[in-house]
Amino acid sequence: MRPETALPGELSREIRGLQSVGAITGAGVSKESGIPTYRGKGGLYDDPEKGDQTVDALTATTLAVDPDRTWRVIAELARQSLTAKPNAAHHALVKIEKNVTRFILLTQNVDGLHQLAGTRNIIDIHGNTFDTVCLGCDTRGHLDRSTLTSITRTPVCNSCGGHLRPDVVLFGEILPRDKVEQMRQNFYINPPDLLVIAGTSALFPYILEPIFIARAAGKITVEINPEPTKLSDQVDYSLRGPAGVYLPALAEALLK
Ligand code: OAD
């Protein structure tokens, strides 16, 4: 199947030449880079042996009482993305950004692959496994890949000796206020003309809301996912297949 022919003709005609584009991504977009998703078959949380422990380690409570455990899981996540490279889906979004006047990407992914591919205007709402915040002095830092992937205990701050935490939103934590404000500006106040949501089970209200707002404002909404989700009936077009096929197809139709 040529990517270009994968899109419904009506969708291709409707999006051609649009200059204001938004995208929302989740773990499925990195699947074709070899990084497992969280849920579903082969997903980290659905692993019959370790799934529940992984979820538990990624909670605010575990970070407070047993931060080494949280860090070991963060290191494990980082190991999974250590050799991963951006795939056709990541590159397609970069191509779109370079060729339209307004582009915004909201990603839930903490693997850094969108940034590595070259996406610039990005809200990484769940943070990044490589970034740290000191619980003692609030200093922000960054761990290089080899340090992070070999961590077995909570790292400490070079300035004050306090414990570092991963700059990732854990279960039970609120979203960073500055990023919520960016979301409000880009998706609520001024929704893009085309909003694509790809590779996410779309479980969280703040991931669903931009879609509902865009629809209410008469914008075009598209979902890309091999499986149906609770959003599939709520978007204008539900494309049932991998992001690595459909995002390049969408870019091609848009930029024709
Ligand atoms: P999930 O693991 O919940 O969902 C992944 C989605 O990707 C599923 O709907 C799959 O059907 C779909 N999928 C699989 N392969 C795909 C492909 N090749 N192309 C497109 N889609 C594909 O991941 P998220 O929705 O991202 O939080 O999960 C949301 C958040 O829950 C994550 O950010 C994470 C987790 O707890 C944090 O890390 C803070």
PDB file of N, CA and C in Angstrom, residues 20-21 36 42 51 65-66 72 94 99 102 142 150 159 167 199 205 221:
ATOM      1  N   SER A  20      -2.296  25.551   9.534  1.00  0.00           N
ATOM      2  CA  SER A  20      -2.321  25.540  11.003  1.00  0.00           C
ATOM      3  C   SER A  20      -2.605  24.104  11.454  1.00  0.00           C
ATOM      4  N   VAL A  21      -1.578  23.446  11.995  1.00  0.00           N
ATOM      5  CA  VAL A  21      -1.678  22.008  12.276  1.00  0.00           C
ATOM      6  C   VAL A  21      -1.247  21.719  13.716  1.00  0.00           C
ATOM      7  N   PRO A  36       8.353  -0.345  23.573  1.00  0.00           N
ATOM      8  CA  PRO A  36       7.025  -0.904  23.874  1.00  0.00           C
ATOM      9  C   PRO A  36       6.040   0.166  24.335  1.00  0.00           C
ATOM     10  N   GLY A  42       1.923  -6.740  24.817  1.00  0.00           N
ATOM     11  CA  GLY A  42       3.346  -6.375  24.854  1.00  0.00           C
ATOM     12  C   GLY A  42       3.605  -5.091  25.618  1.00  0.00           C
ATOM     13  N   GLY A  51       4.086  -6.000  35.364  1.00  0.00           N
ATOM     14  CA  GLY A  51       3.255  -4.842  35.025  1.00  0.00           C
ATOM     15  C   GLY A  51       2.793  -4.027  36.223  1.00  0.00           C
ATOM     16  N   VAL A  65       8.496   7.303  49.193  1.00  0.00           N
ATOM     17  CA  VAL A  65       8.937   6.350  50.229  1.00  0.00           C
ATOM     18  C   VAL A  65      10.099   5.460  49.779  1.00  0.00           C
ATOM     19  N   ASP A  66      10.212   5.261  48.472  1.00  0.00           N
ATOM     20  CA  ASP A  66      11.260   4.359  47.973  1.00  0.00           C
ATOM     21  C   ASP A  66      11.741   4.846  46.599  1.00  0.00           C
ATOM     22  N   ARG A  72      14.850   3.001  39.368  1.00  0.00           N
ATOM     23  CA  ARG A  72      15.210   1.778  38.620  1.00  0.00           C
ATOM     24  C   ARG A  72      14.261   1.573  37.430  1.00  0.00           C
ATOM     25  N   VAL A  94       7.998  16.358  11.704  1.00  0.00           N
ATOM     26  CA  VAL A  94       9.024  17.392  11.496  1.00  0.00           C
ATOM     27  C   VAL A  94       8.807  18.053  10.129  1.00  0.00           C
ATOM     28  N   ASN A  99       6.947  23.074   7.101  1.00  0.00           N
ATOM     29  CA  ASN A  99       6.290  23.557   5.881  1.00  0.00           C
ATOM     30  C   ASN A  99       4.946  24.235   6.103  1.00  0.00           C
ATOM     31  N   ARG A 102       1.931  27.431  11.164  1.00  0.00           N
ATOM     32  CA  ARG A 102       1.716  27.209  12.605  1.00  0.00           C
ATOM     33  C   ARG A 102       1.652  25.718  12.893  1.00  0.00           C
ATOM     34  N   HIS A 142      20.135  17.412  33.697  1.00  0.00           N
ATOM     35  CA  HIS A 142      19.955  16.445  32.612  1.00  0.00           C
ATOM     36  C   HIS A 142      20.965  15.327  32.831  1.00  0.00           C
ATOM     37  N   SER A 150      22.297   3.292  33.641  1.00  0.00           N
ATOM     38  CA  SER A 150      22.964   2.398  34.596  1.00  0.00           C
ATOM     39  C   SER A 150      22.599   2.722  36.052  1.00  0.00           C
ATOM     40  N   SER A 159      25.009  20.357  43.178  1.00  0.00           N
ATOM     41  CA  SER A 159      25.090  21.635  43.909  1.00  0.00           C
ATOM     42  C   SER A 159      24.844  21.464  45.400  1.00  0.00           C
ATOM     43  N   ASP A 167      12.192  14.293  35.941  1.00  0.00           N
ATOM     44  CA  ASP A 167      11.242  15.346  35.560  1.00  0.00           C
ATOM     45  C   ASP A 167      10.141  14.734  34.690  1.00  0.00           C
ATOM     46  N   GLY A 199      -1.402   7.229  18.067  1.00  0.00           N
ATOM     47  CA  GLY A 199      -0.646   6.327  18.933  1.00  0.00           C
ATOM     48  C   GLY A 199      -0.926   6.468  20.403  1.00  0.00           C
ATOM     49  N   PRO A 205      -8.242  13.040  30.449  1.00  0.00           N
ATOM     50  CA  PRO A 205      -9.128  14.108  29.990  1.00  0.00           C
ATOM     51  C   PRO A 205      -8.390  15.217  29.240  1.00  0.00           C
ATOM     52  N   THR A 221     -10.544  16.838  12.650  1.00  0.00           N
ATOM     53  CA  THR A 221      -9.863  15.977  13.628  1.00  0.00           C
ATOM     54  C   THR A 221      -9.649  14.577  13.027  1.00  0.00           C
TER      55      THR A 221
END
